[in-house]
PDB file of C-alpha atoms in Angstrom:
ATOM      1  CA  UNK A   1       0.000   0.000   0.000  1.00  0.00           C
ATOM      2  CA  UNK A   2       1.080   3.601  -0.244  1.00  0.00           C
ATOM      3  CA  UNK A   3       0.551   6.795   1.470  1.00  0.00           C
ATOM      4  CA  UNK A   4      -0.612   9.629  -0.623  1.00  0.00           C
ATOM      5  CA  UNK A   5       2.533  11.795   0.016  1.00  0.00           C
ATOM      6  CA  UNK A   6       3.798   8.941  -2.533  1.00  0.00           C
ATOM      7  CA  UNK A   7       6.074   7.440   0.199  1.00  0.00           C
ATOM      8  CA  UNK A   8       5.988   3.980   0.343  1.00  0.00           C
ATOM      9  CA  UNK A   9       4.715   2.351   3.311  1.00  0.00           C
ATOM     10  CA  UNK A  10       5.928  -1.101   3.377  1.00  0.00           C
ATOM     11  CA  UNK A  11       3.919  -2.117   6.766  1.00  0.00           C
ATOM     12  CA  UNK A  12       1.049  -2.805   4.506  1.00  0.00           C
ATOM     13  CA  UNK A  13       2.606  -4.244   1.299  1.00  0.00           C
ATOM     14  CA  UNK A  14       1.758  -8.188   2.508  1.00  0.00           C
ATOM     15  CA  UNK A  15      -1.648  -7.522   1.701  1.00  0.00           C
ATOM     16  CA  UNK A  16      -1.406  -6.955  -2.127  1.00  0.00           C
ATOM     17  CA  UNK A  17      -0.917  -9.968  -4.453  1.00  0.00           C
ATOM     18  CA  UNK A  18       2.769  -9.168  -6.617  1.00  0.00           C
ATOM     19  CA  UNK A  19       1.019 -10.130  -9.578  1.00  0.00           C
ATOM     20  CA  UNK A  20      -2.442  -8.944  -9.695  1.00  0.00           C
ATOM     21  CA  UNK A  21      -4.625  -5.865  -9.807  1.00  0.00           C
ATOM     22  CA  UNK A  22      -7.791  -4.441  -7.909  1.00  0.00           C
ATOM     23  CA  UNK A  23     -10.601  -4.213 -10.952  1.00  0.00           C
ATOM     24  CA  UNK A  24     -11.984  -0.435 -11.758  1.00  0.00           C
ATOM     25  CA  UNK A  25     -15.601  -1.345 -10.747  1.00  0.00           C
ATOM     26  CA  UNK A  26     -14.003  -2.817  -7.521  1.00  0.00           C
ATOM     27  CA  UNK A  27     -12.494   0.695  -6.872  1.00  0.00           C
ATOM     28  CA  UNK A  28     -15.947   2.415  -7.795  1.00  0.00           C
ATOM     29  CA  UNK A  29     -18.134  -0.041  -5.763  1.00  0.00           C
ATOM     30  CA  UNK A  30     -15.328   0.003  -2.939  1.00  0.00           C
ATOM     31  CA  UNK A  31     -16.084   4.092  -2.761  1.00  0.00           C
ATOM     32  CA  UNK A  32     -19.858   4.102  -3.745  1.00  0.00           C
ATOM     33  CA  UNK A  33     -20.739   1.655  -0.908  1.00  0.00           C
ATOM     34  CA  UNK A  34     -18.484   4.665   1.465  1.00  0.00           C
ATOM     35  CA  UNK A  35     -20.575   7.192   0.424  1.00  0.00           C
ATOM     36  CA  UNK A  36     -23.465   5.154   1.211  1.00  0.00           C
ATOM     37  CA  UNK A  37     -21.823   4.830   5.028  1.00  0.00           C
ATOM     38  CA  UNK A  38     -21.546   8.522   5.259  1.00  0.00           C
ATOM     39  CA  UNK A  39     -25.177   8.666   4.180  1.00  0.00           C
ATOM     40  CA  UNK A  40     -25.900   6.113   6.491  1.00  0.00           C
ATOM     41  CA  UNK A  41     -23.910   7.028   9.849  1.00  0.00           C
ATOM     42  CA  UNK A  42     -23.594  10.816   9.699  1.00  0.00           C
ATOM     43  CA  UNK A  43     -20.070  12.431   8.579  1.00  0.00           C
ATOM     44  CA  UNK A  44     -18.692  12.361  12.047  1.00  0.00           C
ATOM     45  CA  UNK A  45     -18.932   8.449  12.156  1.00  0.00           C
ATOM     46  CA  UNK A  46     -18.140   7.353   8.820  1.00  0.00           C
ATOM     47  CA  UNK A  47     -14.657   9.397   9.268  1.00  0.00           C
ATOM     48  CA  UNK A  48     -13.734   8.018  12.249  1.00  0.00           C
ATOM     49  CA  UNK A  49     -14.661   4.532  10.234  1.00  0.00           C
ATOM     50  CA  UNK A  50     -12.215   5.659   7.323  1.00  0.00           C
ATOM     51  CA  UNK A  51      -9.781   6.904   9.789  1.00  0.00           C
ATOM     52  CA  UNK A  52      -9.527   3.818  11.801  1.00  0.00           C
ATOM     53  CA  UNK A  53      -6.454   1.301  10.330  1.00  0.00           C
ATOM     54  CA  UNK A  54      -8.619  -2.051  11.469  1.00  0.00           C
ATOM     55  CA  UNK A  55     -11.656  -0.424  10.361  1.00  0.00           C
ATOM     56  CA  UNK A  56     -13.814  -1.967   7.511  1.00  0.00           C
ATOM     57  CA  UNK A  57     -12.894   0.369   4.951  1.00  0.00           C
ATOM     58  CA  UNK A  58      -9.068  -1.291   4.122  1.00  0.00           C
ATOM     59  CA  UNK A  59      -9.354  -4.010   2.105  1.00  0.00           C
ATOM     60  CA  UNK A  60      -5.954  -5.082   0.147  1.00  0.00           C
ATOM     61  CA  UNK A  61      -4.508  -1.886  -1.735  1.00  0.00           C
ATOM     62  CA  UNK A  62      -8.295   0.162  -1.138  1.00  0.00           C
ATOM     63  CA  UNK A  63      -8.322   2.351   1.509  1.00  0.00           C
ATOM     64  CA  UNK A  64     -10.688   5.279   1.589  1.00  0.00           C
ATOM     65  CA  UNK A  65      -9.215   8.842   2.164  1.00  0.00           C
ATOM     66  CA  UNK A  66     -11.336  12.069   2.302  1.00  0.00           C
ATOM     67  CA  UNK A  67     -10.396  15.962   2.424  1.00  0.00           C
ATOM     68  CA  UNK A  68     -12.392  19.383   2.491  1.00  0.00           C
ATOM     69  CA  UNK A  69     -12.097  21.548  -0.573  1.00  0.00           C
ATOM     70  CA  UNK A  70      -9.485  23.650   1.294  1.00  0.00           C
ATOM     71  CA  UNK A  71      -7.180  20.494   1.025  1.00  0.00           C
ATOM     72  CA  UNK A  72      -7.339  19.561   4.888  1.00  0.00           C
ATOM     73  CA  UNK A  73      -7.069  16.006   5.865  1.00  0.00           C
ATOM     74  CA  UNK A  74     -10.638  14.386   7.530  1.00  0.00           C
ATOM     75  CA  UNK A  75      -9.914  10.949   7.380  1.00  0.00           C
ATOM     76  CA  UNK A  76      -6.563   8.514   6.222  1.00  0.00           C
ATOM     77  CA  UNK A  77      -6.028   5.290   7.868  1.00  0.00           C
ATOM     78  CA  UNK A  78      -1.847   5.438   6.056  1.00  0.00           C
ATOM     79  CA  UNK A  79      -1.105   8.017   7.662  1.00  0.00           C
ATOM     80  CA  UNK A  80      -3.462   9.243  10.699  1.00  0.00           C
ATOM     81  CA  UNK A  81      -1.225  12.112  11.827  1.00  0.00           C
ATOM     82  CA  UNK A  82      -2.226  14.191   8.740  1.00  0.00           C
ATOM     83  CA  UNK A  83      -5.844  14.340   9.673  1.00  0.00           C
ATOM     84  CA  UNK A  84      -6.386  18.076  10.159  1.00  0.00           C
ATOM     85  CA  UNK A  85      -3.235  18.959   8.647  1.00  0.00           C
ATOM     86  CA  UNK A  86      -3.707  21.270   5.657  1.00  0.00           C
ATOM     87  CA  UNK A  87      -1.877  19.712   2.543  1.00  0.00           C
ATOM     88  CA  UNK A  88      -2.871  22.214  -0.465  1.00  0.00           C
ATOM     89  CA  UNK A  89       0.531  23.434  -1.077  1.00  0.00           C
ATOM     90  CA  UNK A  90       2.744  20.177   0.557  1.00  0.00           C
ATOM     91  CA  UNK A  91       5.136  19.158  -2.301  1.00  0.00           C
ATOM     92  CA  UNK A  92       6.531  15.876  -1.010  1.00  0.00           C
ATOM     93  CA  UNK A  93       5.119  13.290  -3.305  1.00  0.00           C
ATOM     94  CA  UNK A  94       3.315  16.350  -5.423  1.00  0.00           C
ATOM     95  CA  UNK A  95       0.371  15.412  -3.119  1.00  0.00           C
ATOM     96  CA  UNK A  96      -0.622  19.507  -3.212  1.00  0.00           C
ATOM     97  CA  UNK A  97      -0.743  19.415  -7.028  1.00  0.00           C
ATOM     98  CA  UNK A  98      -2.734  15.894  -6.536  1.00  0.00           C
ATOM     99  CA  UNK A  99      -5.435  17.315  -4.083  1.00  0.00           C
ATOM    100  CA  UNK A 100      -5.494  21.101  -6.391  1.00  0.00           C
ATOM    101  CA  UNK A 101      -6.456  18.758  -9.557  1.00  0.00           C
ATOM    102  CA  UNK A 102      -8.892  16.510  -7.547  1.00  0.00           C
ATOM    103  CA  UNK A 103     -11.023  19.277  -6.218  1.00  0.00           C
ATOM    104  CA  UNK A 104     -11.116  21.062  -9.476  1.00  0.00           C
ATOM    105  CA  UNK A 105     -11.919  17.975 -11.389  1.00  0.00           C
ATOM    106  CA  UNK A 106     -14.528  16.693  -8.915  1.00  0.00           C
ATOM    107  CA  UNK A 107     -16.421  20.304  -9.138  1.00  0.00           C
ATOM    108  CA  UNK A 108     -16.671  20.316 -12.713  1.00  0.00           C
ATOM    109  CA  UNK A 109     -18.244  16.781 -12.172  1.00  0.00           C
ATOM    110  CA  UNK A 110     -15.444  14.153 -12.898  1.00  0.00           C
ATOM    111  CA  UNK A 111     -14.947  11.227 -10.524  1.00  0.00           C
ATOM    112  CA  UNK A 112     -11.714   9.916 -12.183  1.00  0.00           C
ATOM    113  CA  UNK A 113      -7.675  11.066 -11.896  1.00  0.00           C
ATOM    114  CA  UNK A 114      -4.717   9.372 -12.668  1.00  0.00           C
ATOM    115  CA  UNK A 115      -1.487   9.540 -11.268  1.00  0.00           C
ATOM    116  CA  UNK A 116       1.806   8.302 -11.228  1.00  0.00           C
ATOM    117  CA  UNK A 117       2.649   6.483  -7.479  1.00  0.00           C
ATOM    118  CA  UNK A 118       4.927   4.458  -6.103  1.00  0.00           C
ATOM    119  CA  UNK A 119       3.595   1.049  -5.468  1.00  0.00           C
ATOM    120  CA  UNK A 120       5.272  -1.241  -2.074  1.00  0.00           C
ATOM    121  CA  UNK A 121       3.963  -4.354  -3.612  1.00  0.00           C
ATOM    122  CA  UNK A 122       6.261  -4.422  -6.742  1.00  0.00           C
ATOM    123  CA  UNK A 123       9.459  -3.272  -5.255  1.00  0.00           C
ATOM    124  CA  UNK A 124       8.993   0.152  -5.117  1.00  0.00           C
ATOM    125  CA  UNK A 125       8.139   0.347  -8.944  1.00  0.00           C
ATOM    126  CA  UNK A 126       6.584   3.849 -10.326  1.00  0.00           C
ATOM    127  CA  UNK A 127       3.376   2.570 -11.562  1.00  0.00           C
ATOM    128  CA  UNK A 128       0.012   4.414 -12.750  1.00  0.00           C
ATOM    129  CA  UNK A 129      -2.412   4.663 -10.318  1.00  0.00           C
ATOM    130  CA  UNK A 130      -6.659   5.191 -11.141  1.00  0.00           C
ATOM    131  CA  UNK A 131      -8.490   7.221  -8.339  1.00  0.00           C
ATOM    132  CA  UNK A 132     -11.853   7.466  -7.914  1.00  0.00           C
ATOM    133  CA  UNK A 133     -13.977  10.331  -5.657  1.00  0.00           C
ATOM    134  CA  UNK A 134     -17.183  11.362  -4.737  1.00  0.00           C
ATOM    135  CA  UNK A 135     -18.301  14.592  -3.513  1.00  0.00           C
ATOM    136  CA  UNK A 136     -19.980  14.506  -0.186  1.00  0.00           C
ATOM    137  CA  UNK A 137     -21.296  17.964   0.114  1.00  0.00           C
ATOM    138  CA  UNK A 138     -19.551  21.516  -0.915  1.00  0.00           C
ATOM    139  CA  UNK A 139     -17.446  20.970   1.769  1.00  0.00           C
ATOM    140  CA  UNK A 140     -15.674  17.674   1.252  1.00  0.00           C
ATOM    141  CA  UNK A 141     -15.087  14.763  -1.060  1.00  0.00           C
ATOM    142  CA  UNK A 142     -14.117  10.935  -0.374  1.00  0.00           C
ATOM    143  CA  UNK A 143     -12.118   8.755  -2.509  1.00  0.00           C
ATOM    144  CA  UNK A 144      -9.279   5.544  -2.987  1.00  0.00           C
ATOM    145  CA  UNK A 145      -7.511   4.424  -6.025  1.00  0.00           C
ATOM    146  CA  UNK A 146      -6.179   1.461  -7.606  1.00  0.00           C
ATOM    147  CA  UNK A 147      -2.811   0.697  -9.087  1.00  0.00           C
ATOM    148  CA  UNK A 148      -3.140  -0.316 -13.138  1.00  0.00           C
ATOM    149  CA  UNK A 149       0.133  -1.237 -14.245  1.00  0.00           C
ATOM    150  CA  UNK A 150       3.544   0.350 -15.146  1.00  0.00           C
ATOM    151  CA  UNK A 151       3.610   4.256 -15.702  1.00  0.00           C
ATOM    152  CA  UNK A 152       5.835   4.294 -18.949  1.00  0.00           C
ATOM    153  CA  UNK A 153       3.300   1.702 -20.815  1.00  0.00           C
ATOM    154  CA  UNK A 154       1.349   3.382 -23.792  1.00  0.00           C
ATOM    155  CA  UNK A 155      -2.288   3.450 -22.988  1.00  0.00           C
ATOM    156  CA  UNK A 156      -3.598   0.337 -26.054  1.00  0.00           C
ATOM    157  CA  UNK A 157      -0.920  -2.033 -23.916  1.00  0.00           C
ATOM    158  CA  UNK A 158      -1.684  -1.341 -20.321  1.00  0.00           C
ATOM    159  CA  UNK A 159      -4.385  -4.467 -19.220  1.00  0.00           C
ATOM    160  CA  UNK A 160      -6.819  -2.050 -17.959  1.00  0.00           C
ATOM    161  CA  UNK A 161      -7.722  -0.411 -21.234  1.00  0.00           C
ATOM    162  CA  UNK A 162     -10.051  -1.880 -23.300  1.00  0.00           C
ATOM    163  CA  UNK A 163     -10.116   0.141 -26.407  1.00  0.00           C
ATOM    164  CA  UNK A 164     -13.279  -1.963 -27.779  1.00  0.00           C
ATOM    165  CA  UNK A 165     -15.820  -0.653 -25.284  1.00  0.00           C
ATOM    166  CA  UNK A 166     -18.186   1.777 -26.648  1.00  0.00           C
ATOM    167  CA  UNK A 167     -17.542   5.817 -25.989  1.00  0.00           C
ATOM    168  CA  UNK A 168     -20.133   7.021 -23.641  1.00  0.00           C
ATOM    169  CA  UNK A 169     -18.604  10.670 -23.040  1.00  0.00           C
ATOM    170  CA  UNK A 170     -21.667  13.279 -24.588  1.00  0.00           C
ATOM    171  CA  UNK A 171     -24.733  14.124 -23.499  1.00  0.00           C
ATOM    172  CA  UNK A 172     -27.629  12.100 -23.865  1.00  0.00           C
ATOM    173  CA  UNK A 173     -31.529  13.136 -23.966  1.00  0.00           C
ATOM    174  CA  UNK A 174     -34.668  11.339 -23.752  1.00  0.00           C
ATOM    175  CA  UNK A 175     -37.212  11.881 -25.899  1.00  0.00           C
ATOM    176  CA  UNK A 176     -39.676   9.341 -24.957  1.00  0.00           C
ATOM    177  CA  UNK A 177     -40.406   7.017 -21.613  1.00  0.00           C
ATOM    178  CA  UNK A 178     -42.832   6.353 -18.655  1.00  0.00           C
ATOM    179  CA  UNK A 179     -42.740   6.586 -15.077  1.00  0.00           C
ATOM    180  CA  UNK A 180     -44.515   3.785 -12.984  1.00  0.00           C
ATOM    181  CA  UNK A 181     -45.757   3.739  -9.147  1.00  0.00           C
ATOM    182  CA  UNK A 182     -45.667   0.652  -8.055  1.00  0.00           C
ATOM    183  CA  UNK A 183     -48.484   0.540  -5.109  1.00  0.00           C
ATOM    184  CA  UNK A 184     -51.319  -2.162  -4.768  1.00  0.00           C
ATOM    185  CA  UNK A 185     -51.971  -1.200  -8.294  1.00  0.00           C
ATOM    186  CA  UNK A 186     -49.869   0.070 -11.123  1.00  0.00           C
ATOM    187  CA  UNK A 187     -50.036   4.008 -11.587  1.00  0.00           C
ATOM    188  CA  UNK A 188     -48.332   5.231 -15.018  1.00  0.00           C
ATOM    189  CA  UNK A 189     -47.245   9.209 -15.086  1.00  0.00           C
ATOM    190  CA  UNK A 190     -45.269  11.237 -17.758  1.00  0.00           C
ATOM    191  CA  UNK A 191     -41.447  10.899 -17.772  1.00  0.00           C
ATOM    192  CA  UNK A 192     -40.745  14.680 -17.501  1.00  0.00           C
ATOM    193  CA  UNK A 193     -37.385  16.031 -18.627  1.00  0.00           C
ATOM    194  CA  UNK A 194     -34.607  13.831 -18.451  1.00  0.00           C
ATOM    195  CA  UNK A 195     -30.943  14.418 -19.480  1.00  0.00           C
ATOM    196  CA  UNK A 196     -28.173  12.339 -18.574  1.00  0.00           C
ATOM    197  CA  UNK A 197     -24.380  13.222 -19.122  1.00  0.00           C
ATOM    198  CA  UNK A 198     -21.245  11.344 -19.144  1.00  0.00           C
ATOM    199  CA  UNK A 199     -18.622  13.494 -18.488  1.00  0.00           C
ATOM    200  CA  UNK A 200     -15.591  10.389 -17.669  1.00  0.00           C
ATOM    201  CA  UNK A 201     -14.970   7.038 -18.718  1.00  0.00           C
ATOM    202  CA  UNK A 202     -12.567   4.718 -18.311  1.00  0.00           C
ATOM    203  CA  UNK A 203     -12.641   1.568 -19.686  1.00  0.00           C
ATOM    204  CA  UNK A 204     -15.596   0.085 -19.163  1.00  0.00           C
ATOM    205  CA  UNK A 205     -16.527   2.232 -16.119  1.00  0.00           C
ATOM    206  CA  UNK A 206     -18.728   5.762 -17.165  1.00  0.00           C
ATOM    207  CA  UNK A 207     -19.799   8.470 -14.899  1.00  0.00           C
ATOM    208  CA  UNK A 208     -21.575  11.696 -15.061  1.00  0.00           C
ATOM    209  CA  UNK A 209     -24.981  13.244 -13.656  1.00  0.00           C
ATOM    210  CA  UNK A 210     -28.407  12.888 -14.574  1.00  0.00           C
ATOM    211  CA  UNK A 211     -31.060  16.054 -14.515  1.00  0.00           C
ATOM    212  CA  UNK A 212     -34.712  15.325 -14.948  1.00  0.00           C
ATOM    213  CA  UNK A 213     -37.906  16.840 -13.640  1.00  0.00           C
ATOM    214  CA  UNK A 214     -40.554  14.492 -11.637  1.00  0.00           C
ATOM    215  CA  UNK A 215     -44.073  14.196 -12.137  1.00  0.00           C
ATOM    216  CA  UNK A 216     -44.662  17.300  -9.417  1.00  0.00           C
ATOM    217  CA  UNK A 217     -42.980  19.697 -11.523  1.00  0.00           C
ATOM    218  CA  UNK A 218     -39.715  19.175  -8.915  1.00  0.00           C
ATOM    219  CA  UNK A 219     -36.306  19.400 -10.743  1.00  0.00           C
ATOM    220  CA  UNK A 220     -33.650  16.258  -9.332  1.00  0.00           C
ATOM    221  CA  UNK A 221     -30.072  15.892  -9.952  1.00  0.00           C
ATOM    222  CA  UNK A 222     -27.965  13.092  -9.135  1.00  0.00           C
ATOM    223  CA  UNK A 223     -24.490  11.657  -9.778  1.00  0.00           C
ATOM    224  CA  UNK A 224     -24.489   8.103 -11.140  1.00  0.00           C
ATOM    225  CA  UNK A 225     -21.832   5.631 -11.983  1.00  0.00           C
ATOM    226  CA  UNK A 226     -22.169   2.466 -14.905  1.00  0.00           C
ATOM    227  CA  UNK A 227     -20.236  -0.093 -15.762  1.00  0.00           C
ATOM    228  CA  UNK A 228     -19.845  -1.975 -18.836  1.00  0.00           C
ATOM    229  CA  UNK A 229     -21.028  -5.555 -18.645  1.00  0.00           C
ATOM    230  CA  UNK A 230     -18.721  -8.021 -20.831  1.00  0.00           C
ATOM    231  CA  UNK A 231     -21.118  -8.355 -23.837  1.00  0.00           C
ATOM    232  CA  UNK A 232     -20.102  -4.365 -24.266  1.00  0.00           C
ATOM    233  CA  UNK A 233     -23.678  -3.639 -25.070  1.00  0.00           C
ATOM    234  CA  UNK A 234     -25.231  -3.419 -21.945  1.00  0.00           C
ATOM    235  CA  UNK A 235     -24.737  -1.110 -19.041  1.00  0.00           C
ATOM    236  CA  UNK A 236     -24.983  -1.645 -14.824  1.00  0.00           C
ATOM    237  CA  UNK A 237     -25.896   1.588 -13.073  1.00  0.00           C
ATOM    238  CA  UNK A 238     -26.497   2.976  -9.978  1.00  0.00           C
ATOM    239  CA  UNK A 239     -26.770   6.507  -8.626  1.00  0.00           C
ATOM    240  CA  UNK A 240     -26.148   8.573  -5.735  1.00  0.00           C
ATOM    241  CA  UNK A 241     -29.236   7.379  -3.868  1.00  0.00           C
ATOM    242  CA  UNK A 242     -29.053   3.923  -4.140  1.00  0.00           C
ATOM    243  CA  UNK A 243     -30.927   3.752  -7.365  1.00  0.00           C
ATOM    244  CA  UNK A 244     -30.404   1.181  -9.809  1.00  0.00           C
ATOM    245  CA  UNK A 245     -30.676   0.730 -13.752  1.00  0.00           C
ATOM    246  CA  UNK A 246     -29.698  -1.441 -16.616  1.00  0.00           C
ATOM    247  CA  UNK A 247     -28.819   0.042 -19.959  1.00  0.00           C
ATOM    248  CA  UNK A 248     -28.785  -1.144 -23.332  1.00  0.00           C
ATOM    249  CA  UNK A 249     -27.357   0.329 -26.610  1.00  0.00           C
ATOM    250  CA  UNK A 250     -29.364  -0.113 -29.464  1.00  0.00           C
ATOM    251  CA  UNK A 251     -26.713   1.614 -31.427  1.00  0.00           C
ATOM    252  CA  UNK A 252     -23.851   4.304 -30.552  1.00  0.00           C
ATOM    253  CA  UNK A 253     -26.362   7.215 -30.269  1.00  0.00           C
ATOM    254  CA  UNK A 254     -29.184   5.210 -28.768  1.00  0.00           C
ATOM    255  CA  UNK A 255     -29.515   4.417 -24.899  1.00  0.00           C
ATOM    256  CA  UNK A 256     -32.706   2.234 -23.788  1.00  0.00           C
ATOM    257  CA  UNK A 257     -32.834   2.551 -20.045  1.00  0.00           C
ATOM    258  CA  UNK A 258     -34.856   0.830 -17.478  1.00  0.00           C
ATOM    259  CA  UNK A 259     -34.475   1.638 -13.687  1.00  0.00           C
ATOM    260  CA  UNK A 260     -36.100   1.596 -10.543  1.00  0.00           C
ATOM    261  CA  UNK A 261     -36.114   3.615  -7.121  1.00  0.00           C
ATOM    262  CA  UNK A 262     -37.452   2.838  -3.816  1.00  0.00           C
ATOM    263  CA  UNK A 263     -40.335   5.381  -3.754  1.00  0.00           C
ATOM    264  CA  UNK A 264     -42.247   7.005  -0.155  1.00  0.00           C
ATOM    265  CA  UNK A 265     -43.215   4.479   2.138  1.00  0.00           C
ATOM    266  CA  UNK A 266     -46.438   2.771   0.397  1.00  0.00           C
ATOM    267  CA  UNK A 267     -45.325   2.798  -3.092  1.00  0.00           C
ATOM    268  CA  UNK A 268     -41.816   1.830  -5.266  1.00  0.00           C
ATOM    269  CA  UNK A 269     -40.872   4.188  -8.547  1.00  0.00           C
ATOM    270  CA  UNK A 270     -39.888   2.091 -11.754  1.00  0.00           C
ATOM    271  CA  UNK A 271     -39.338   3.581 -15.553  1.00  0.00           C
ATOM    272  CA  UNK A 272     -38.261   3.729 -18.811  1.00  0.00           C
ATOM    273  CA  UNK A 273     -36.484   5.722 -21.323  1.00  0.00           C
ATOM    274  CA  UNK A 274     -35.262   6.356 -24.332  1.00  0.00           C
ATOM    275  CA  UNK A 275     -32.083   8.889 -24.784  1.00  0.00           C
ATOM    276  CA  UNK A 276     -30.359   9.650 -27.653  1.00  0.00           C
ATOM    277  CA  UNK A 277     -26.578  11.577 -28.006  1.00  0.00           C
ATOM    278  CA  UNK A 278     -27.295  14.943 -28.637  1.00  0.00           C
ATOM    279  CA  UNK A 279     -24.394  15.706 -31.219  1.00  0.00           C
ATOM    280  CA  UNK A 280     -25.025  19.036 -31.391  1.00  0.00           C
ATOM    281  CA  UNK A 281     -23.972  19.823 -27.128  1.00  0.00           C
TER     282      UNK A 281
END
């Protein structure tokens, strides 16, 4: 495992196999389901969770780290003595430079960085390390990262990229679908507005928000994260509620979606939809 001031830390290293990697849905799973404890527990909790070395969030090379938007440390089980220790302009490692880039990238609405780290497990090699965040509030943001292979290797030869998945980066708009209340009997309502974008992919793993307008005339907008299953044509996805959906590409520009959400306490929300890229955004 390493710290993020890119210093090795070679207490941890027996944990991570010298010849495999952690998968990129692992990673986003691994810091979706920490969001969901923070949602869950309160803020105060969850950090003393992430904060905590035999604590359930380490598992292998993921650990979960999280920082305000001023670049202070809240919570890092590697190294506990920089909680509350400002790190926006510490240069050992170039973790300043990494935290600057995070917070601007995860404001404009991108969940994914890479960087260049030093990894314990393979002798101290430089190797190219995929993080993953989520913004909590405007205050502070969450994430962990995975190692993906050597640093110098050219993107088509590194085993994480899959050049054959489908691009996903655009905006995409629906121009037809239903919305269904699921009660003791089967309510249908108009779809509203819906717009999703996709604003970061790697590999097989997308991410973006989604803005749509609910039957009461109320405006929602929520982060979500898919991933690729392996026939390439169909998408997992889940958003920052807890909401789930499957999607399925009927060609490059067309997106058939079908999701559901648990509703108020009598009734469940299920729906379709139809988007298509809008080439012209």
């Amino acid at each position: 495992m390493q710290n993020e001031s890119g210093a090795a830390d070679l207490t941890l290293n027996n944990t991570v196999p010298q010849a495999q990697y952690t998968s990129n849905e692992t990673l986003v799973a691994f810091v979706e389901s920490a969001a969901a404890y923070v949602r869950e527990n309160g803020k105060e909790k969850a950090l003393a969770e992430f904060s905590d070395p035999n604590g359930s969030f380490i598992q292998g090379e993921l650990y979960i780290y999280a920082y305000d938007f001023n670049g202070t440390t809240l919570a890092h089980p590697v190294n506990p003595e920089k909680v509350g220790v400002n790190r926006l302009n510490e240069t050992e490692g170039n973790v300043g430079a990494f935290l600057r880039k995070m917070n601007d990238a995860i404001r404009s609405g991108e969940s994914f960085h890479r960087i260049a780290y030093i990894n314990p497990a393979h002798n101290g090699a430089v190797e190219s390390k995929l993080t993953y965040a989520v913004q909590m509030d405007e205050n502070w943001w969450l994430g962990s990262g995975i190692y993906t292979g050597p640093a110098d290797l050219p993107a088509a030869a590194n085993p994480t990229v899959r050049a054959d998945y489908p691009t996903m980066v655009g905006v995409w708009r629906a121009d037809d679908g239903a919305v269904y209340s699921l009660n003791d009997t089967i309510e249908e309502m108009p779809a509203g507005e819906n717009t999703w974008v996709v604003n970061a992919q790697n590999d097989r793993v997308i991410s973006g928000f989604k803005v749509f307008s609910l039957p009461d005339g109320t405006v929602e907008n929520q982060t979500f994260v898919g991933i690729f299953n392996p026939d390439k044509e169909t998408i997992s996805f889940i958003d920052q509620p807890g909401g789930w959906a499957t999607g399925s590409l009927a060609d490059q520009d067309t997106l058939f979606i079908a999701w559901t959400n648990p509703g108020g306490d009598a009734a469940t929300m299920a729906g379709t939809l139809t988007l298509h890229r809008d080439n012209t955004a």
